[in-house]
Tab-separated table of C-alpha atoms in Angstrom:
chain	number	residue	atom	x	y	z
A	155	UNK	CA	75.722	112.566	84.222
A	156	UNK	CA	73.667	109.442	82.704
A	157	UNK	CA	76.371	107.076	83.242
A	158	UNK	CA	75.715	105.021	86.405
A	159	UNK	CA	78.035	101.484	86.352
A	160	UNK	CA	80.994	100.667	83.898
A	161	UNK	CA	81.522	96.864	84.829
A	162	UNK	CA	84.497	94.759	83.285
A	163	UNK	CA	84.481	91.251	83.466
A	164	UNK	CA	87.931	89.440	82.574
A	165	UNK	CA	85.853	86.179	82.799
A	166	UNK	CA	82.752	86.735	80.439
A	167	UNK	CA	85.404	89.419	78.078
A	168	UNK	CA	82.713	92.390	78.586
A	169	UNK	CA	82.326	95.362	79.101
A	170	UNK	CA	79.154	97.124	80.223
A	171	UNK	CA	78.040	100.521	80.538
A	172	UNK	CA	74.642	101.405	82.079
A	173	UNK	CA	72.990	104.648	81.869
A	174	UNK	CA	69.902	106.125	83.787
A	175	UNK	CA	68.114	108.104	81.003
A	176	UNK	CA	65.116	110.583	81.835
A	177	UNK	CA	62.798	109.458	78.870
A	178	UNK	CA	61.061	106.884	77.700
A	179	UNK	CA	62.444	103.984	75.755
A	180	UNK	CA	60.815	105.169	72.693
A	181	UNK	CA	62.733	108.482	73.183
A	182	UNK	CA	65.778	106.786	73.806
A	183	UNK	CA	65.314	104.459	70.759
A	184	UNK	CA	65.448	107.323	68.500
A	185	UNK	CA	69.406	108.538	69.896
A	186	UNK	CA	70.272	105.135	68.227
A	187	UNK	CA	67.617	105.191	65.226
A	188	UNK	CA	68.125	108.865	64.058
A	189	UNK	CA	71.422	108.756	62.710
A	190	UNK	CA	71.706	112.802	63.153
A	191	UNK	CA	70.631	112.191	66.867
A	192	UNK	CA	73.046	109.597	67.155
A	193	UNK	CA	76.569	111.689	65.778
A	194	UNK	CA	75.759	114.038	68.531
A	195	UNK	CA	76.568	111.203	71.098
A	196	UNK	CA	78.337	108.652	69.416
A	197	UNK	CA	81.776	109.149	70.082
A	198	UNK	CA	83.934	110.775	72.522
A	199	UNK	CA	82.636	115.219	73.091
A	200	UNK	CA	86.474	115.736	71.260
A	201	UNK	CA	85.681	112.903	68.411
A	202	UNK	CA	82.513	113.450	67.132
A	203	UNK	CA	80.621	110.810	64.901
A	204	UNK	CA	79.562	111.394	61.283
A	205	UNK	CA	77.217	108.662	59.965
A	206	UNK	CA	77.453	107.896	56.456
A	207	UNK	CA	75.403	104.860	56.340
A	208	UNK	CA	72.522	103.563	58.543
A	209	UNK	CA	69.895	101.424	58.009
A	210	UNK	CA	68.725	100.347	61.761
A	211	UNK	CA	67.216	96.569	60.871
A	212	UNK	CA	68.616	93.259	61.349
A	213	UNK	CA	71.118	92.156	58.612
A	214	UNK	CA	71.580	96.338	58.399
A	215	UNK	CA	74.767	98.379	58.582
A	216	UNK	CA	76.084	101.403	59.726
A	217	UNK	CA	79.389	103.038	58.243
A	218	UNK	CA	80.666	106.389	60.093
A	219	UNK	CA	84.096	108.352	61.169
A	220	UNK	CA	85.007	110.024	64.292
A	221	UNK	CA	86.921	113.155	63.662
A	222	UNK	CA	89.510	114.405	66.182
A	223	UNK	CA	91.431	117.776	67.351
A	224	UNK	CA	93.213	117.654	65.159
A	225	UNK	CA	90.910	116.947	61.932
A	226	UNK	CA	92.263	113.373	62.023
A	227	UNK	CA	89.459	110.708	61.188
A	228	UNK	CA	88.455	107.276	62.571
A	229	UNK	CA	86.591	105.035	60.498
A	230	UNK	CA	84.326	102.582	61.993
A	231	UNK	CA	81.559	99.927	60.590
A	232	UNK	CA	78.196	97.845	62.287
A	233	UNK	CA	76.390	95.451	60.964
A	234	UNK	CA	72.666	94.711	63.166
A	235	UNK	CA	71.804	91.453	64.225
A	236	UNK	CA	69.010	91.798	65.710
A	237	UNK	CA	66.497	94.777	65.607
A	238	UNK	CA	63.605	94.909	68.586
A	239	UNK	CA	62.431	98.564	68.456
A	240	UNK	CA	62.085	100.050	71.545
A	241	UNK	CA	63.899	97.234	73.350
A	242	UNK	CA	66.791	95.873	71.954
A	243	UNK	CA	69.662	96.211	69.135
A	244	UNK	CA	72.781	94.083	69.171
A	245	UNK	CA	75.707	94.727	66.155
A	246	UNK	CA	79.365	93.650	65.504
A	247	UNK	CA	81.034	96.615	65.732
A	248	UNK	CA	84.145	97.157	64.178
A	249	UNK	CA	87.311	99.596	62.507
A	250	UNK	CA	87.398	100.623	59.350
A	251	UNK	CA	89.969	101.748	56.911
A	252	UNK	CA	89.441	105.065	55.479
A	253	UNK	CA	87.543	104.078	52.828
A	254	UNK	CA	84.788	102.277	54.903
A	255	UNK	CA	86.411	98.541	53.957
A	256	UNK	CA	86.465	96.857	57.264
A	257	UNK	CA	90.108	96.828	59.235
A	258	UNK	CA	90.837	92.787	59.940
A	259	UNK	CA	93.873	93.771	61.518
A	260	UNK	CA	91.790	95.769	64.660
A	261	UNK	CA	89.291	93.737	66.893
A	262	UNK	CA	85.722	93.696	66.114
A	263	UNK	CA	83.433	93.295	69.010
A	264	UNK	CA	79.674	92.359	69.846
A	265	UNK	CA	77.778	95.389	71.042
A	266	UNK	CA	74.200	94.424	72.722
A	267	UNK	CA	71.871	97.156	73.538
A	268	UNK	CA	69.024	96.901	76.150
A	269	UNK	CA	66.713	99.542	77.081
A	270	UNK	CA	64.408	99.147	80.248
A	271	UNK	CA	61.938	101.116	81.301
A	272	UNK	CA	62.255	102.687	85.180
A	273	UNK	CA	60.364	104.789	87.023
A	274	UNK	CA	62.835	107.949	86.186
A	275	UNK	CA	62.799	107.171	82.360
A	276	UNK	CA	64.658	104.354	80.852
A	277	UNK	CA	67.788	102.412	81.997
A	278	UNK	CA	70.217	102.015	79.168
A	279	UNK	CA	72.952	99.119	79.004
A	280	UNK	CA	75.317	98.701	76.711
A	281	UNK	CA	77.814	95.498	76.538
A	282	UNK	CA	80.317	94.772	74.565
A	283	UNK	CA	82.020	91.440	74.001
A	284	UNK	CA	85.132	90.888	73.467
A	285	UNK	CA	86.844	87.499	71.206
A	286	UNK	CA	89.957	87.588	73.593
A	287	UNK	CA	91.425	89.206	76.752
A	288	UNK	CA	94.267	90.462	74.490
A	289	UNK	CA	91.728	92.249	72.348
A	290	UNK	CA	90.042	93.859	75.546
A	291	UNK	CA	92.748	94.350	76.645
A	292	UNK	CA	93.919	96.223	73.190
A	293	UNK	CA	90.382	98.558	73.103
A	294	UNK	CA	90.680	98.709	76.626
A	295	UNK	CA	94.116	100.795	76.916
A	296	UNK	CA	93.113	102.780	73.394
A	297	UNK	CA	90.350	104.339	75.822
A	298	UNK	CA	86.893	102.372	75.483
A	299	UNK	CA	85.977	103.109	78.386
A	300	UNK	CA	86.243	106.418	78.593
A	301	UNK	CA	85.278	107.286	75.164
A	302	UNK	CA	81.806	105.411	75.715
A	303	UNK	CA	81.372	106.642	79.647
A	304	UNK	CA	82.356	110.237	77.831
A	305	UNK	CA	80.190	109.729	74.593
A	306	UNK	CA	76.927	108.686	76.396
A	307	UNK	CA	77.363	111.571	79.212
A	308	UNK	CA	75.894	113.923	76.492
A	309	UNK	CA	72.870	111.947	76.070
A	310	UNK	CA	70.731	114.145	79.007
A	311	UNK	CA	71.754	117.380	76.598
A	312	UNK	CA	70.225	115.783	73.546
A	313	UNK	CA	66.740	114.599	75.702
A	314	UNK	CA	66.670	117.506	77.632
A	315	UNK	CA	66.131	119.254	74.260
A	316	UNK	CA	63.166	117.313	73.256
């Protein structure tokens, strides 16, 4: 599995997910620039991720959906602030209705992206920021965690592939 830390931090509201990734960072850029790379991650293994929208540079956006078990559908929107290919993205990241208008009424969060190269490949770390402990909190018990720490464990599939 690529997953290596999950660190919460009640102080600084984050969350932070680092993977260990065995390619290089301009490999790894493309599971986040490739938006047919990216559904095949993005999202938990039982909600997979159909982008609609992406266009990776800053002041860009992404629209998608998640679809469940059960055919049921999740809408979700970014919007890039700042694009440093192979390095760096950062994006609000946020819920959508099902139309792809954002959902005020759900937290949006601050996702930053930073890829390192290692010896073994690249170190991924993803951290998201949080406006409130109430709205960690909130994302926390929906299943964040879990759905990210599940979502980027089938990275190594994708690379191993090429």
């Amino acid at each position: 599995m690529t997953v290596v830390s999950t660190t919460k931090d009640d102080e600084a509201l984050s969350l932070s997910i680092v993977a260990d990734l065995a390619a290089p960072p301009a490999r790894v850029w493309q599971l986040w620039s490739d938006p047919r790379q990216l559904e095949r991650w993005w999202g938990p293994p039982t909600w997979p991720a159909t982008f609609v929208d992406h266009d990776l540079t800053t002041g860009g956006r992404a629209t998608y959906y998640m679809t469940g078990p059960e055919g049921e559908k999740a809408h979700g929107w970014w919007r890039f602030d700042s694009v440093d290919e192979p390095w760096s993205l950062a994006f609000e990241d946020g819920f959508a209705d099902d139309d792809g208008t954002p959902n005020d009424s759900m937290p949006t969060t601050r996702a930053q992206v930073v890829l390192e190269e290692i010896p073994e490949g690249t170190r991924m770390t993803v951290t998201s920021s949080f406006q409130s402990a109430e709205q960690m909190q909130q994302l926390v018990e929906m299943g964040m965690v879990e759905g990210l720490t599940g979502a980027m464990g089938q990275i190594d599939t994708i690379l191993a592939e090429g």
